[in-house]
Amino acid sequence: MTTLAEVARKAGVTAATVSNVLRERGKVSVETRERVLAAVRELGYRPNLTARALAEGQPQTVALMVSSIANPFYPAFALAVERAVRKLGYFLIVCNTNDDPEQERAYLDAVAGSLARGVLVMNADFVQIDELVKLRERGVPVVLCMWEKPDQPPPLPSVAVDFFRAGMIAAEHLVKLGHRRIGVVMGSELSGNHIWRYRGFLEGLKRAGLELPEGHTVFGHDTIDAGRNAGHALLAAVPDLTAVFASNDLPALGVLQAAAEVGLDVPGDLSVIGITDIALAHQVRPALTTVAVPIDESAELAVELITQMIRETGTPGGQPPLREASVPRLVVRASTGRASKAAAGAK
Amino acid sequence: MTTLAEVARKAGVTAATVSNVLRERGKVSVETRERVLAAVRELGYRPNLTARALAEGQPQTVALMVSSIANPFYPAFALAVERAVRKLGYFLIVCNTNDDPEQERAYLDAVAGSLARGVLVMNADFVQIDELVKLRERGVPVVLCMWEKPDQPPPLPSVAVDFFRAGMIAAEHLVKLGHRRIGVVMGSELSGNHIWRYRGFLEGLKRAGLELPEGHTVFGHDTIDAGRNAGHALLAAVPDLTAVFASNDLPALGVLQAAAEVGLDVPGDLSVIGITDIALAHQVRPALTTVAVPIDESAELAVELITQMIRETGTPGGQPPLREASVPRLVVRASTGRASKAAAGAK
DNA sequence: GTGAAAGCGCTAACAA
DNA sequence: TTGTTAGCGCTTTCAC
């Protein structure tokens, strides 16, 4: 590896001057500048980023914590984050916790040890928030990329996404299509991350004068398989359902499969709606109707927040800022339709 | 940030001793050990990884170059890579080139500047291999994660996946089902990355005494949309096709959509087969029959290779090693079936 | 405009 | 067993 010193020697100057040339600090005569640049080229010199980071006191990386890279929600978000972060001159370090608190701790420790200049946390649910707060207190910029608890102010700078509203929108859509016998497949436990989507959905029904009967909700996990299982359970328990709301796209996709497997036509016999609008949603057939959440925008807001924090160098002070991403919006595709006459009559 | 020195002062020892305690170098009395550990805890000390990397002369990160994080092929592979890499004590840096040579260069420069200890390149197609070779010559471990050109020895340590064979397998499957009028949708140009899959497919047909007529192949891109367009074009040009082979799952999915859009039943009227077996393949309906490529295994082999290179510290020397991943295998799902009588008769 | 010198926080001989 | 002494490669005052 060529070093600054070698370049300097070759150019007949000192390291300081080479550094000045490279950082474009001005104060260098055109002539030596040329000489230095030539030497750099000849030697194929690349500045050692580690050394630079040490000298500058800050690494040039930003970390993104996710519970699983394999989560299909990840790609779009990560892409936006990566782009935004690069624009600031940082590199992205992916911290894949696999929902394992130990791994999570390991990463957080590393970040505290200046692995990264700041941390973006994609899904704050799986993370022990306390750990993040501690990290913040140590002076590391931390931002929660998707805060979905409108009842609590976030303990850290966050981007809020109105999932309550998303739930309401889903309910309104189904109601407007004439559905009355509706089931719900949850991608989390009742106390879990999706609670506000559930509440929003309930609220939407309530405003239409409807209630969700006991036994019309199945709680589970945020996966296609869990959704399929939940779908089967729900359809078996309440056979005359005309619509199912899933708290996330993945389980909604599972419900789609379950419906197909028991010979139900979607949307003829059953309508299905999800939340998020991951890429998959429009790639499956029937394409999934869903309430799209502003993924890219959230990523950008999150990066904006962290940029600010990085610039402001310290002093948290006061209530952590909360940026609101725009309101989720309904994306009607092929998986929802009017409640069938038969089913409507059956009510 | 607490530093080693502060911990040392607090514990009444020197930095070297603290370092020894932390690295578990032995040679420390139990008593001082305790004292040091106590100080570490009290001060909430975390070693500065940047400084450590600089002192050790090597960063603790490995880079993964991909053309797009959003490529659905990425998740499974990245997950495997991340795990393997972490097991070695490294962090993963994701380098998303967006198919942009400039970004790619920027990343490669950074890596050369010791951003990372080594580079895994997921898809060597988009990358100017020369740049990678240069990097290797500078002493940076580089491995190509999916070498699909059996006719050329790779210029860098690589993991070979037999896509020629995958193509053959696809052909055999279709032939066995009685298909004779077959179309091909390519996810690359003829000269592109998928060429060997194409050749393999042709070879498979040939062995069955079949040929692919002119105009039965459409070249395009490795996306669902491109696949859909190609599918439409193909079905319009050769209406009596009974099967389509796509060189990758994404375009195969697109063909599935095209078929649905023109009212063709899959697999009743048309069979569709892809290559890779990305997660999506079994999540869509009809589930996609495909030739599964050993993704996880390739990732593991690639990491093994790079580990070796890291350990062997330099001296490339001789033909770069080539690890063979296991043979692709057919995964029959719902998108392929026997050639319909009518169509077979039409021949 | 350029150089000399100190130091970022840690590791790694070597001495004591 | 512990301390001392040098750096790792770069940035950054501060003189010249």
PDB file of N, CA, C and O in Angstrom, chain A residues 313-335:
ATOM      1  N   THR A 313     -23.346  17.811  16.049  1.00  0.00           N
ATOM      2  CA  THR A 313     -22.325  17.313  16.976  1.00  0.00           C
ATOM      3  C   THR A 313     -22.717  17.391  18.443  1.00  0.00           C
ATOM      4  O   THR A 313     -22.197  18.195  19.202  1.00  0.00           O
ATOM      5  N   GLY A 314     -23.611  16.538  18.815  1.00  0.00           N
ATOM      6  CA  GLY A 314     -23.856  16.377  20.237  1.00  0.00           C
ATOM      7  C   GLY A 314     -25.059  17.125  20.786  1.00  0.00           C
ATOM      8  O   GLY A 314     -25.992  17.447  20.050  1.00  0.00           O
ATOM      9  N   THR A 315     -25.049  17.381  22.060  1.00  0.00           N
ATOM     10  CA  THR A 315     -26.141  18.046  22.776  1.00  0.00           C
ATOM     11  C   THR A 315     -27.530  17.614  22.311  1.00  0.00           C
ATOM     12  O   THR A 315     -28.164  18.311  21.513  1.00  0.00           O
ATOM     13  N   PRO A 316     -27.990  16.465  22.796  1.00  0.00           N
ATOM     14  CA  PRO A 316     -29.358  16.044  22.478  1.00  0.00           C
ATOM     15  C   PRO A 316     -30.336  17.128  22.898  1.00  0.00           C
ATOM     16  O   PRO A 316     -30.708  17.961  22.102  1.00  0.00           O
ATOM     17  N   GLY A 317     -30.689  17.190  24.155  1.00  0.00           N
ATOM     18  CA  GLY A 317     -31.471  18.300  24.662  1.00  0.00           C
ATOM     19  C   GLY A 317     -32.902  18.356  24.167  1.00  0.00           C
ATOM     20  O   GLY A 317     -33.163  18.466  22.973  1.00  0.00           O
ATOM     21  N   GLY A 318     -33.844  18.275  25.087  1.00  0.00           N
ATOM     22  CA  GLY A 318     -35.237  18.442  24.718  1.00  0.00           C
ATOM     23  C   GLY A 318     -35.851  17.214  24.085  1.00  0.00           C
ATOM     24  O   GLY A 318     -35.219  16.171  23.947  1.00  0.00           O
ATOM     25  N   GLN A 319     -37.079  17.369  23.691  1.00  0.00           N
ATOM     26  CA  GLN A 319     -37.820  16.279  23.077  1.00  0.00           C
ATOM     27  C   GLN A 319     -37.203  15.931  21.725  1.00  0.00           C
ATOM     28  O   GLN A 319     -36.984  16.816  20.897  1.00  0.00           O
ATOM     29  N   PRO A 320     -36.916  14.661  21.511  1.00  0.00           N
ATOM     30  CA  PRO A 320     -36.334  14.270  20.218  1.00  0.00           C
ATOM     31  C   PRO A 320     -37.267  14.651  19.075  1.00  0.00           C
ATOM     32  O   PRO A 320     -38.485  14.503  19.214  1.00  0.00           O
ATOM     33  N   PRO A 321     -36.722  15.136  18.006  1.00  0.00           N
ATOM     34  CA  PRO A 321     -37.560  15.537  16.874  1.00  0.00           C
ATOM     35  C   PRO A 321     -38.292  14.351  16.253  1.00  0.00           C
ATOM     36  O   PRO A 321     -37.805  13.228  16.273  1.00  0.00           O
ATOM     37  N   LEU A 322     -39.456  14.633  15.750  1.00  0.00           N
ATOM     38  CA  LEU A 322     -40.265  13.602  15.111  1.00  0.00           C
ATOM     39  C   LEU A 322     -40.724  14.120  13.760  1.00  0.00           C
ATOM     40  O   LEU A 322     -41.432  15.117  13.689  1.00  0.00           O
ATOM     41  N   ARG A 323     -40.298  13.470  12.718  1.00  0.00           N
ATOM     42  CA  ARG A 323     -40.723  13.894  11.375  1.00  0.00           C
ATOM     43  C   ARG A 323     -41.880  13.010  10.923  1.00  0.00           C
ATOM     44  O   ARG A 323     -41.809  11.799  11.059  1.00  0.00           O
ATOM     45  N   GLU A 324     -42.881  13.650  10.367  1.00  0.00           N
ATOM     46  CA  GLU A 324     -44.033  12.882   9.888  1.00  0.00           C
ATOM     47  C   GLU A 324     -43.865  12.571   8.400  1.00  0.00           C
ATOM     48  O   GLU A 324     -43.719  13.477   7.593  1.00  0.00           O
ATOM     49  N   ALA A 325     -43.925  11.327   8.066  1.00  0.00           N
ATOM     50  CA  ALA A 325     -43.939  10.974   6.649  1.00  0.00           C
ATOM     51  C   ALA A 325     -45.365  11.180   6.153  1.00  0.00           C
ATOM     52  O   ALA A 325     -46.301  11.250   6.945  1.00  0.00           O
ATOM     53  N   SER A 326     -45.534  11.286   4.857  1.00  0.00           N
ATOM     54  CA  SER A 326     -46.883  11.563   4.378  1.00  0.00           C
ATOM     55  C   SER A 326     -47.832  10.403   4.652  1.00  0.00           C
ATOM     56  O   SER A 326     -47.434   9.290   4.959  1.00  0.00           O
ATOM     57  N   VAL A 327     -49.077  10.730   4.512  1.00  0.00           N
ATOM     58  CA  VAL A 327     -50.142   9.789   4.840  1.00  0.00           C
ATOM     59  C   VAL A 327     -50.140   8.591   3.886  1.00  0.00           C
ATOM     60  O   VAL A 327     -49.933   8.757   2.686  1.00  0.00           O
ATOM     61  N   PRO A 328     -50.353   7.422   4.426  1.00  0.00           N
ATOM     62  CA  PRO A 328     -50.435   6.228   3.571  1.00  0.00           C
ATOM     63  C   PRO A 328     -51.587   6.399   2.581  1.00  0.00           C
ATOM     64  O   PRO A 328     -52.534   7.125   2.859  1.00  0.00           O
ATOM     65  N   ARG A 329     -51.477   5.733   1.468  1.00  0.00           N
ATOM     66  CA  ARG A 329     -52.589   5.870   0.517  1.00  0.00           C
ATOM     67  C   ARG A 329     -52.976   4.510  -0.064  1.00  0.00           C
ATOM     68  O   ARG A 329     -52.160   3.617  -0.245  1.00  0.00           O
ATOM     69  N   LEU A 330     -54.251   4.425  -0.346  1.00  0.00           N
ATOM     70  CA  LEU A 330     -54.809   3.178  -0.847  1.00  0.00           C
ATOM     71  C   LEU A 330     -54.317   2.879  -2.258  1.00  0.00           C
ATOM     72  O   LEU A 330     -54.322   3.754  -3.118  1.00  0.00           O
ATOM     73  N   VAL A 331     -53.910   1.655  -2.477  1.00  0.00           N
ATOM     74  CA  VAL A 331     -53.560   1.229  -3.830  1.00  0.00           C
ATOM     75  C   VAL A 331     -54.455   0.057  -4.180  1.00  0.00           C
ATOM     76  O   VAL A 331     -54.287  -1.050  -3.673  1.00  0.00           O
ATOM     77  N   VAL A 332     -55.435   0.341  -5.015  1.00  0.00           N
ATOM     78  CA  VAL A 332     -56.392  -0.708  -5.354  1.00  0.00           C
ATOM     79  C   VAL A 332     -55.846  -1.567  -6.474  1.00  0.00           C
ATOM     80  O   VAL A 332     -55.512  -1.067  -7.546  1.00  0.00           O
ATOM     81  N   ARG A 333     -55.754  -2.840  -6.219  1.00  0.00           N
ATOM     82  CA  ARG A 333     -55.340  -3.764  -7.273  1.00  0.00           C
ATOM     83  C   ARG A 333     -56.422  -4.826  -7.410  1.00  0.00           C
ATOM     84  O   ARG A 333     -57.598  -4.532  -7.234  1.00  0.00           O
ATOM     85  N   ALA A 334     -56.015  -6.025  -7.705  1.00  0.00           N
ATOM     86  CA  ALA A 334     -57.026  -7.022  -8.062  1.00  0.00           C
ATOM     87  C   ALA A 334     -57.565  -7.857  -6.905  1.00  0.00           C
ATOM     88  O   ALA A 334     -58.486  -8.635  -7.090  1.00  0.00           O
ATOM     89  N   SER A 335     -57.013  -7.688  -5.739  1.00  0.00           N
ATOM     90  CA  SER A 335     -57.407  -8.621  -4.676  1.00  0.00           C
ATOM     91  C   SER A 335     -58.640  -8.188  -3.891  1.00  0.00           C
ATOM     92  O   SER A 335     -59.078  -8.876  -2.975  1.00  0.00           O
TER      93      SER A 335
END
